Coordinates of N, CA and C in Angstrom, one line a residue:
Chain Z
E23 N 3.9 80.6 128.7 CA 2.9 79.8 129.5 C 2.5 80.7 130.6
T24 N 1.2 80.7 130.8 CA 0.6 81.5 131.9 C -0.2 80.6 132.8
G25 N -0.5 81.0 134.1 CA -1.4 80.3 134.9 C -0.7 79.1 135.5
V26 N -1.4 78.0 135.7 CA -1.0 76.8 136.3 C -1.1 75.7 135.2
T27 N 0.1 75.0 135.0 CA 0.1 74.0 134.0 C 0.4 72.6 134.6
Q28 N -0.4 71.7 134.2 CA -0.2 70.3 134.7 C 0.1 69.3 133.6
T29 N 1.0 68.5 133.8 CA 1.3 67.4 132.9 C 1.5 66.1 133.6
P30 N 1.1 64.9 133.0 CA 0.4 64.9 131.8 C -1.1 65.2 132.0
R31 N -1.9 65.3 130.9 CA -3.3 65.5 131.1 C -4.1 64.2 131.4
H32 N -3.5 63.1 130.9 CA -4.1 61.8 131.1 C -3.0 60.8 131.4
L33 N -3.3 59.9 132.3 CA -2.3 58.9 132.7 C -3.0 57.6 133.0
V34 N -2.5 56.5 132.4 CA -3.0 55.2 132.8 C -1.8 54.5 133.3
M35 N -1.9 53.9 134.5 CA -0.8 53.2 135.0 C -1.2 51.9 135.7
G36 N -0.3 50.9 135.7 CA -0.6 49.7 136.4 C -0.3 49.8 137.9
M37 N -0.8 48.9 138.7 CA -0.6 49.0 140.1 C 0.8 48.9 140.6
T38 N 1.7 48.4 139.7 CA 3.1 48.2 140.2 C 4.0 49.3 139.6
N39 N 3.4 50.2 138.8 CA 4.2 51.3 138.2 C 4.6 52.4 139.2
K40 N 5.6 53.2 138.8 CA 5.9 54.4 139.5 C 5.8 55.5 138.4
K41 N 5.0 56.5 138.8 CA 4.9 57.7 137.9 C 4.9 59.0 138.7
S42 N 5.0 60.1 138.0 CA 5.0 61.4 138.7 C 4.1 62.4 137.9
L43 N 3.3 63.1 138.6 CA 2.6 64.2 138.1 C 3.3 65.5 138.3
K44 N 3.3 66.4 137.3 CA 4.0 67.6 137.4 C 3.1 68.8 137.4
C45 N 3.4 69.9 138.1 CA 2.6 71.1 138.1 C 3.6 72.3 138.1
E46 N 3.3 73.3 137.3 CA 4.1 74.5 137.3 C 3.2 75.7 137.3
Q47 N 3.6 76.7 138.1 CA 2.8 77.9 138.1 C 3.7 79.1 137.7
H48 N 3.0 80.0 136.9 CA 3.8 81.1 136.4 C 3.2 82.4 136.9
L49 N 2.6 82.4 138.1 CA 1.9 83.5 138.7 C 2.6 84.2 139.8
G50 N 3.8 83.7 140.2 CA 4.5 84.3 141.3 C 3.9 84.0 142.6
H51 N 3.1 83.0 142.7 CA 2.4 82.6 144.0 C 3.4 81.9 144.9
N52 N 3.1 81.9 146.2 CA 4.0 81.3 147.1 C 3.5 80.1 147.8
A53 N 2.3 79.6 147.3 CA 1.7 78.4 147.9 C 1.2 77.5 146.8
M54 N 1.4 76.2 146.9 CA 0.9 75.3 145.9 C 0.2 74.1 146.6
Y55 N -0.8 73.5 145.9 CA -1.6 72.5 146.5 C -1.9 71.4 145.6
W56 N -2.1 70.2 146.1 CA -2.6 69.0 145.4 C -4.0 68.7 145.9
Y57 N -5.0 68.6 145.0 CA -6.3 68.2 145.4 C -6.7 66.9 144.6
K58 N -7.5 66.1 145.1 CA -8.0 64.9 144.5 C -9.5 65.1 144.3
Q59 N -10.0 64.9 143.0 CA -11.4 65.0 142.8 C -11.9 63.6 142.3
S60 N -12.7 63.0 143.2 CA -13.3 61.7 142.8 C -14.8 61.9 142.5
A61 N -15.4 61.0 141.8 CA -16.8 61.2 141.4 C -17.7 61.3 142.6
K62 N -18.5 62.3 142.6 CA -19.5 62.5 143.6 C -19.0 62.8 145.0
K63 N -17.7 63.2 145.1 CA -17.1 63.5 146.3 C -16.6 65.0 146.3
P64 N -16.4 65.6 147.4 CA -15.8 67.0 147.4 C -14.4 66.9 147.0
L65 N -13.9 68.0 146.5 CA -12.5 68.1 146.3 C -11.7 67.9 147.6
E66 N -10.8 67.0 147.6 CA -10.1 66.6 148.8 C -8.7 67.1 148.8
L67 N -8.3 68.0 149.8 CA -7.0 68.5 149.9 C -6.0 67.4 150.3
M68 N -5.0 67.2 149.5 CA -4.0 66.2 149.8 C -2.8 66.8 150.5
F69 N -2.2 67.8 149.8 CA -0.9 68.4 150.3 C -0.9 69.9 150.1
V70 N -0.3 70.6 151.0 CA -0.1 72.1 150.8 C 1.4 72.4 151.0
Y71 N 1.9 73.2 150.1 CA 3.3 73.8 150.4 C 3.0 75.3 150.4
S72 N 3.2 75.8 151.6 CA 3.0 77.2 151.8 C 4.1 77.9 152.5
L73 N 4.7 78.9 151.9 CA 5.8 79.6 152.6 C 6.9 78.6 153.0
E74 N 7.1 77.6 152.1 CA 8.2 76.6 152.2 C 7.9 75.6 153.3
E75 N 6.7 75.6 153.8 CA 6.3 74.6 154.8 C 5.3 73.6 154.1
R76 N 5.4 72.3 154.5 CA 4.5 71.4 154.0 C 3.4 71.0 155.0
V77 N 2.2 71.0 154.5 CA 1.1 70.6 155.4 C 0.4 69.5 154.7
E78 N 0.1 68.4 155.3 CA -0.6 67.3 154.6 C -1.8 66.8 155.3
N79 N -2.7 66.2 154.5 CA -3.9 65.6 155.1 C -3.5 64.2 155.5
N80 N -3.6 63.9 156.8 CA -3.1 62.7 157.4 C -3.8 61.4 156.8
S81 N -4.9 61.6 156.1 CA -5.6 60.5 155.6 C -5.1 60.1 154.2
V82 N -4.1 60.8 153.7 CA -3.6 60.5 152.3 C -2.6 59.3 152.5
P83 N -2.8 58.2 151.7 CA -1.9 57.1 151.9 C -0.4 57.4 151.5
S84 N 0.5 56.7 152.0 CA 1.9 57.0 151.8 C 2.3 56.6 150.3
R85 N 1.5 56.0 149.6 CA 1.8 55.7 148.1 C 1.8 57.0 147.3
F86 N 1.3 58.1 147.9 CA 1.4 59.4 147.3 C 2.4 60.2 148.0
S87 N 3.4 60.7 147.2 CA 4.5 61.5 147.9 C 4.7 62.8 147.1
P88 N 4.6 63.9 147.8 CA 4.7 65.2 147.1 C 6.2 65.7 147.2
E89 N 6.5 66.5 146.2 CA 7.8 67.2 146.2 C 7.7 68.6 145.7
C90 N 8.3 69.5 146.4 CA 8.2 70.9 145.9 C 9.6 71.5 145.9
P91 N 10.3 71.4 144.8 CA 11.7 71.9 144.8 C 11.8 73.4 144.9
N92 N 10.8 74.1 144.4 CA 10.8 75.6 144.5 C 9.4 76.1 144.5
S93 N 9.2 77.3 144.6 CA 7.8 77.9 144.7 C 7.0 77.8 143.4
S94 N 7.7 77.4 142.3 CA 7.0 77.4 141.0 C 6.7 76.0 140.6
H95 N 7.2 75.0 141.2 CA 7.1 73.6 140.7 C 6.6 72.7 141.9
L96 N 5.8 71.8 141.5 CA 5.2 70.8 142.4 C 5.0 69.5 141.7
F97 N 5.4 68.4 142.4 CA 5.3 67.1 141.9 C 4.5 66.2 142.8
L98 N 3.8 65.2 142.2 CA 3.2 64.2 143.0 C 3.7 62.8 142.5
H99 N 4.5 62.2 143.3 CA 5.1 60.9 143.0 C 4.1 59.8 143.4
L100 N 3.9 58.9 142.5 CA 2.9 57.8 142.7 C 3.6 56.4 142.6
H101 N 3.3 55.6 143.5 CA 3.8 54.2 143.4 C 2.9 53.2 144.1
T102 N 2.8 52.1 143.5 CA 1.9 51.0 143.9 C 0.5 51.5 144.2
L103 N -0.1 52.2 143.3 CA -1.4 52.7 143.5 C -2.5 51.6 143.4
Q104 N -3.7 51.9 143.8 CA -4.8 51.0 143.8 C -5.9 51.5 142.8
P105 N -6.7 50.7 142.3 CA -7.7 51.2 141.4 C -8.6 52.3 141.9
E106 N -8.8 52.3 143.3 CA -9.7 53.4 143.9 C -9.0 54.7 143.9
D107 N -7.7 54.7 143.5 CA -7.0 56.0 143.4 C -7.2 56.7 142.1
S108 N -7.9 56.0 141.2 CA -8.3 56.6 139.9 C -9.2 57.9 140.2
A109 N -8.7 59.0 139.7 CA -9.4 60.3 139.9 C -8.8 61.4 139.1
L110 N -9.4 62.6 139.2 CA -8.8 63.8 138.7 C -7.9 64.4 139.7
Y111 N -6.6 64.6 139.4 CA -5.7 65.2 140.4 C -5.5 66.7 139.9
L112 N -5.9 67.6 140.8 CA -5.8 69.0 140.5 C -4.7 69.7 141.3
C113 N -3.9 70.5 140.6 CA -2.9 71.3 141.3 C -3.4 72.7 141.3
A114 N -3.1 73.4 142.4 CA -3.6 74.8 142.5 C -2.4 75.7 143.1
S115 N -2.5 76.9 142.9 CA -1.5 77.8 143.6 C -2.3 79.0 144.1
S116 N -1.7 79.7 145.1 CA -2.3 80.9 145.6 C -1.2 81.8 146.2
Q117 N -1.6 83.0 146.6 CA -0.7 83.8 147.3 C -1.1 83.8 148.8
V118 N -0.1 83.6 149.7 CA -0.3 83.7 151.1 C 0.5 84.8 151.7
E119 N -0.2 85.8 152.3 CA 0.6 87.0 152.7 C 0.5 87.2 154.2
G120 N -0.2 86.4 154.9 CA -0.3 86.7 156.3 C -1.6 86.1 156.8
P121 N -1.7 86.1 158.1 CA -2.9 85.4 158.7 C -4.2 86.0 158.4
E122 N -4.3 87.2 158.1 CA -5.6 87.9 157.9 C -5.9 88.0 156.4
T123 N -5.1 87.5 155.5 CA -5.5 87.6 154.1 C -5.9 86.2 153.6
V124 N -6.9 86.2 152.7 CA -7.3 85.0 152.1 C -7.4 85.2 150.6
Y125 N -6.8 84.4 149.8 CA -6.9 84.5 148.4 C -7.3 83.2 147.8
G126 N -8.1 83.3 146.8 CA -8.6 82.1 146.1 C -7.5 81.4 145.4
Y127 N -7.8 80.2 144.9 CA -6.8 79.4 144.2 C -6.9 79.6 142.7
T128 N -5.8 79.4 142.0 CA -5.8 79.3 140.6 C -5.5 77.8 140.3
F129 N -6.4 77.1 139.6 CA -6.2 75.7 139.4 C -5.6 75.4 138.0
G130 N -4.9 74.3 137.9 CA -4.6 73.7 136.7 C -5.7 72.9 136.1
S131 N -5.5 72.4 134.9 CA -6.6 71.6 134.2 C -6.7 70.2 134.8
G132 N -5.7 69.8 135.5 CA -5.8 68.5 136.1 C -5.2 67.4 135.3
T133 N -4.9 66.3 136.0 CA -4.4 65.0 135.4 C -5.5 64.0 135.7
R134 N -6.0 63.4 134.6 CA -7.0 62.3 134.8 C -6.2 61.0 134.9
L135 N -6.2 60.4 136.1 CA -5.4 59.2 136.4 C -6.3 58.0 136.4
T136 N -5.9 57.0 135.7 CA -6.6 55.7 135.7 C -5.6 54.6 136.2
V137 N -6.0 53.9 137.2 CA -5.1 52.8 137.7 C -5.7 51.5 137.3
V138 N -5.0 50.7 136.6 CA -5.6 49.4 136.1 C -4.8 48.2 136.7
Chain X
D10 N -16.0 64.1 158.1 CA -17.3 64.8 158.1 C -17.2 65.9 157.1
Q11 N -18.2 66.0 156.2 CA -18.2 67.0 155.1 C -18.6 68.3 155.7
Q12 N -17.8 69.3 155.6 CA -18.1 70.6 156.2 C -18.8 71.6 155.2
V13 N -18.7 71.3 154.0 CA -19.4 72.1 153.0 C -20.2 71.2 152.1
K14 N -21.5 71.5 152.0 CA -22.4 70.6 151.3 C -23.2 71.3 150.2
Q15 N -23.2 70.6 149.1 CA -24.1 71.1 148.0 C -25.0 69.9 147.7
N16 N -26.2 70.1 148.2 CA -27.2 68.9 148.2 C -27.8 68.7 146.9
S17 N -27.7 69.6 145.9 CA -28.3 69.4 144.6 C -27.2 69.0 143.6
P18 N -27.1 67.8 143.2 CA -26.1 67.4 142.3 C -26.2 68.0 140.9
S19 N -27.5 68.4 140.5 CA -27.7 68.9 139.2 C -28.9 69.9 139.2
L20 N -28.9 70.8 138.2 CA -30.0 71.8 138.1 C -30.1 72.1 136.6
S21 N -31.3 72.2 136.1 CA -31.6 72.6 134.8 C -32.5 73.8 134.8
V22 N -32.1 74.8 134.0 CA -32.8 76.1 133.9 C -32.9 76.5 132.5
Q23 N -34.0 77.2 132.2 CA -34.2 77.7 130.8 C -33.4 79.0 130.6
E24 N -32.9 79.1 129.5 CA -32.1 80.3 129.1 C -32.9 81.6 129.4
G25 N -32.3 82.6 130.0 CA -33.0 83.8 130.4 C -33.5 83.8 131.8
R26 N -33.7 82.7 132.4 CA -34.3 82.6 133.7 C -33.2 82.7 134.7
I27 N -33.6 82.7 136.0 CA -32.6 82.7 137.1 C -32.2 81.3 137.5
S28 N -30.8 81.2 137.7 CA -30.3 79.9 138.3 C -29.9 80.2 139.7
I29 N -30.3 79.4 140.6 CA -30.0 79.5 142.0 C -29.3 78.2 142.5
L30 N -28.0 78.4 142.9 CA -27.3 77.2 143.4 C -27.0 77.4 144.9
N31 N -27.2 76.4 145.6 CA -27.2 76.5 147.1 C -26.0 75.7 147.7
C32 N -25.6 76.2 148.8 CA -24.5 75.6 149.5 C -24.7 75.8 151.0
D33 N -24.5 74.8 151.8 CA -24.6 74.8 153.2 C -23.3 74.4 153.9
Y34 N -23.0 75.0 155.0 CA -21.8 74.6 155.7 C -22.1 74.4 157.2
T35 N -21.2 73.6 157.8 CA -21.4 73.3 159.2 C -20.5 74.0 160.2
N36 N -19.3 74.5 159.7 CA -18.3 75.1 160.6 C -18.6 76.6 160.7
S37 N -19.0 77.0 161.9 CA -19.4 78.4 162.1 C -18.2 79.3 162.1
M38 N -17.0 78.7 162.0 CA -15.8 79.5 162.0 C -15.4 80.0 160.5
F39 N -16.1 79.4 159.5 CA -15.8 79.8 158.2 C -16.2 81.3 158.0
D40 N -15.3 82.0 157.4 CA -15.6 83.5 157.3 C -15.3 84.0 155.9
Y41 N -14.9 83.1 155.0 CA -14.7 83.5 153.6 C -15.1 82.4 152.7
F42 N -15.8 82.8 151.6 CA -16.5 81.8 150.8 C -16.2 82.2 149.3
L43 N -16.1 81.1 148.5 CA -15.8 81.3 147.1 C -16.8 80.4 146.3
W44 N -17.0 80.8 145.1 CA -17.7 79.9 144.1 C -16.7 79.8 142.9
Y45 N -16.6 78.5 142.5 CA -15.8 78.2 141.3 C -16.7 77.5 140.3
K46 N -16.3 77.7 139.1 CA -17.0 77.2 137.9 C -16.0 76.2 137.2
K47 N -16.5 75.1 136.8 CA -15.6 74.1 136.1 C -16.3 73.5 134.9
Y48 N -15.6 73.7 133.7 CA -16.0 73.1 132.5 C -15.3 71.7 132.4
P49 N -15.9 70.8 131.6 CA -15.2 69.5 131.4 C -13.8 69.7 130.9
A50 N -12.9 68.8 131.3 CA -11.5 68.8 130.9 C -10.8 70.1 131.2
E51 N -11.3 70.9 132.1 CA -10.6 72.1 132.6 C -10.6 72.1 134.1
G52 N -9.7 72.9 134.7 CA -9.7 73.1 136.1 C -10.7 74.1 136.5
P53 N -11.1 74.1 137.8 CA -12.1 75.1 138.3 C -11.5 76.5 138.1
T54 N -12.3 77.4 137.8 CA -11.9 78.8 137.7 C -12.8 79.6 138.7
F55 N -12.1 80.6 139.3 CA -12.7 81.5 140.3 C -13.9 82.3 139.7
L56 N -15.0 82.4 140.4 CA -16.1 83.1 139.9 C -16.4 84.3 140.7
I57 N -16.7 84.1 142.0 CA -17.1 85.2 142.9 C -16.8 84.8 144.3
S58 N -16.6 85.8 145.2 CA -16.3 85.5 146.6 C -17.1 86.4 147.5
I59 N -17.2 86.0 148.8 CA -17.9 86.9 149.8 C -17.2 86.6 151.1
S60 N -17.0 87.7 151.8 CA -16.5 87.7 153.2 C -17.7 87.7 154.1
S61 N -17.5 87.1 155.3 CA -18.6 87.0 156.3 C -19.0 88.4 156.8
I62 N -18.3 89.5 156.5 CA -18.7 90.8 157.0 C -19.8 91.3 156.1
K63 N -20.0 90.6 154.9 CA -21.1 91.1 154.0 C -22.2 90.0 153.9
D64 N -23.3 90.4 153.4 CA -24.4 89.4 153.2 C -24.7 89.3 151.7
K65 N -24.0 90.1 150.9 CA -24.3 90.0 149.4 C -23.1 90.6 148.7
N66 N -22.7 89.9 147.6 CA -21.7 90.5 146.7 C -22.2 90.2 145.3
E67 N -22.0 91.2 144.5 CA -22.6 91.2 143.1 C -21.5 91.4 142.1
D68 N -21.5 90.7 141.0 CA -20.5 90.9 139.9 C -21.2 90.6 138.6
G69 N -21.7 91.6 138.0 CA -22.4 91.4 136.7 C -23.7 90.5 136.9
R70 N -23.7 89.4 136.2 CA -24.9 88.5 136.3 C -24.9 87.6 137.5
F71 N -23.8 87.7 138.2 CA -23.6 86.7 139.4 C -23.7 87.5 140.7
T72 N -24.5 86.9 141.6 CA -24.7 87.5 142.9 C -24.6 86.3 143.9
V73 N -23.8 86.5 145.0 CA -23.7 85.5 146.0 C -24.3 86.2 147.3
F74 N -25.2 85.4 147.9 CA -25.8 85.8 149.2 C -25.3 84.9 150.3
L75 N -25.1 85.5 151.5 CA -24.6 84.7 152.6 C -25.6 85.0 153.8
N76 N -26.1 83.9 154.3 CA -26.9 83.9 155.5 C -26.2 83.2 156.6
K77 N -25.5 83.9 157.5 CA -24.6 83.4 158.5 C -25.4 82.6 159.5
S78 N -26.5 83.1 159.9 CA -27.3 82.4 160.9 C -27.8 81.0 160.5
A79 N -28.1 80.9 159.2 CA -28.5 79.6 158.6 C -27.3 78.8 158.1
K80 N -26.1 79.4 158.1 CA -24.9 78.7 157.5 C -25.2 78.3 156.1
H81 N -25.7 79.3 155.3 CA -26.1 79.0 154.0 C -25.7 80.1 153.0
L82 N -25.2 79.7 151.9 CA -24.9 80.7 150.8 C -25.5 80.2 149.5
S83 N -25.8 81.2 148.7 CA -26.4 80.8 147.4 C -25.8 81.7 146.3
L84 N -25.7 81.1 145.1 CA -25.2 81.8 143.9 C -26.4 82.0 143.0
H85 N -26.7 83.3 142.6 CA -27.7 83.6 141.7 C -27.1 84.0 140.4
I86 N -27.6 83.4 139.3 CA -27.1 83.8 138.0 C -28.4 84.3 137.2
V87 N -28.3 85.6 136.8 CA -29.5 86.1 136.1 C -29.1 87.1 135.1
P88 N -29.5 87.0 133.8 CA -30.2 85.9 133.2 C -29.2 84.8 132.9
S89 N -29.7 83.6 133.0 CA -28.8 82.4 132.7 C -28.6 82.3 131.2
Q90 N -27.4 81.9 130.8 CA -27.0 81.7 129.4 C -26.5 80.3 129.2
P91 N -26.6 79.8 128.0 CA -26.1 78.4 127.7 C -24.6 78.2 128.1
G92 N -23.8 79.3 128.0 CA -22.4 79.2 128.3 C -22.2 79.1 129.8
D93 N -23.2 79.3 130.6 CA -23.1 79.1 132.1 C -23.2 77.6 132.5
S94 N -23.5 76.7 131.5 CA -23.6 75.3 131.8 C -22.2 74.8 132.2
A95 N -22.1 74.3 133.4 CA -20.8 73.9 134.0 C -21.1 73.3 135.4
V96 N -20.1 72.8 136.0 CA -20.2 72.4 137.4 C -19.8 73.6 138.3
Y97 N -20.6 73.9 139.3 CA -20.2 75.0 140.2 C -19.9 74.4 141.6
F98 N -18.7 74.8 142.1 CA -18.3 74.4 143.4 C -18.3 75.6 144.4
C99 N -18.8 75.3 145.6 CA -18.8 76.2 146.7 C -17.5 75.8 147.5
A100 N -16.8 76.8 148.1 CA -15.7 76.6 148.9 C -15.7 77.5 150.1
A101 N -15.2 77.1 151.2 CA -15.2 77.9 152.4 C -13.8 77.8 153.1
S102 N -13.5 78.9 153.8 CA -12.2 78.9 154.5 C -12.3 79.7 155.8
V103 N -11.4 79.4 156.7 CA -11.3 80.2 157.9 C -10.0 81.1 157.9
T104 N -10.2 82.4 158.0 CA -9.0 83.2 158.0 C -8.1 82.9 159.1
N105 N -6.8 83.0 158.9 CA -5.8 82.7 159.9 C -5.6 81.2 160.0
T106 N -6.0 80.4 159.0 CA -5.6 79.0 159.0 C -4.9 78.6 157.7
G107 N -4.2 79.5 157.1 CA -3.3 79.2 156.0 C -3.9 79.0 154.7
N108 N -5.0 79.7 154.4 CA -5.6 79.8 153.1 C -6.0 78.4 152.6
Q109 N -6.5 77.6 153.5 CA -7.0 76.3 153.1 C -8.5 76.3 152.9
F110 N -9.0 75.8 151.8 CA -10.4 75.8 151.5 C -11.0 74.4 151.5
Y111 N -12.2 74.4 152.0 CA -13.0 73.2 151.9 C -14.1 73.3 150.9
F112 N -14.2 72.3 150.0 CA -15.1 72.3 148.9 C -16.3 71.4 149.0
G113 N -17.4 71.9 148.4 CA -18.5 71.0 148.3 C -18.4 70.0 147.1
T114 N -19.4 69.2 146.9 CA -19.3 68.2 145.8 C -19.7 68.7 144.4
G115 N -20.2 70.0 144.4 CA -20.5 70.6 143.1 C -21.9 70.4 142.7
T116 N -22.4 71.3 141.9 CA -23.7 71.2 141.3 C -23.6 71.4 139.8
S117 N -24.1 70.5 139.0 CA -23.9 70.6 137.6 C -25.1 71.4 137.0
L118 N -24.9 72.5 136.5 CA -25.9 73.4 135.9 C -26.0 73.2 134.4
T119 N -27.2 73.0 133.9 CA -27.5 73.0 132.5 C -28.5 74.1 132.2
V120 N -28.1 75.0 131.3 CA -28.9 76.0 130.8 C -29.5 75.7 129.5
I121 N -30.7 75.5 129.4 CA -31.4 75.0 128.1 C -31.7 76.2 127.2
P122 N -31.2 76.1 126.0 CA -31.5 77.3 125.1 C -33.0 77.3 124.7

């Protein structure tokens, strides 16, 4: 496996379910991200794990809970979601080497989530 | 408030002609910009970047222009090919803020054979 792998590719869940999205990167990067892509909206940064620190967008509801057990794996735990949470959830990774370096992201293919 | 804007949701261009995709930003602190390309059912892939110390960066058929005074950047694809049909996202970042990027809403490009 190379790059950034996300599973599952598609997920349909009820509002009372609990599920998890998984992301794995094989690039040796030290930062991982969760983004949400809704129709006609910009990609929305949800969570960042960079250099073992977590940064989050304060507007993300608590029904989304990230977990990053190591630099290669990232999870997004979902519980009691709402239909408006239906979207494409993208995982990305990058290398962070210091304040003056900027590297682009490598994205996974995403998980298409539908909440019914 | 949306800091990166792509005001054209879609664009159609004839094969062989030039495609010009536009992006505007509001944060004057942005100093690094990327373009991503996304096919259906795939994640975005990096296309080309530009730092604010430059006003142009070229890579094959793809050229990005940056106008800092206007807070505007554009992606030129010439000649356009049917395989270029995809959604193109503009993204911007401020160096020294932890490699976080702000994305536009994307422009869907269709290249007509």
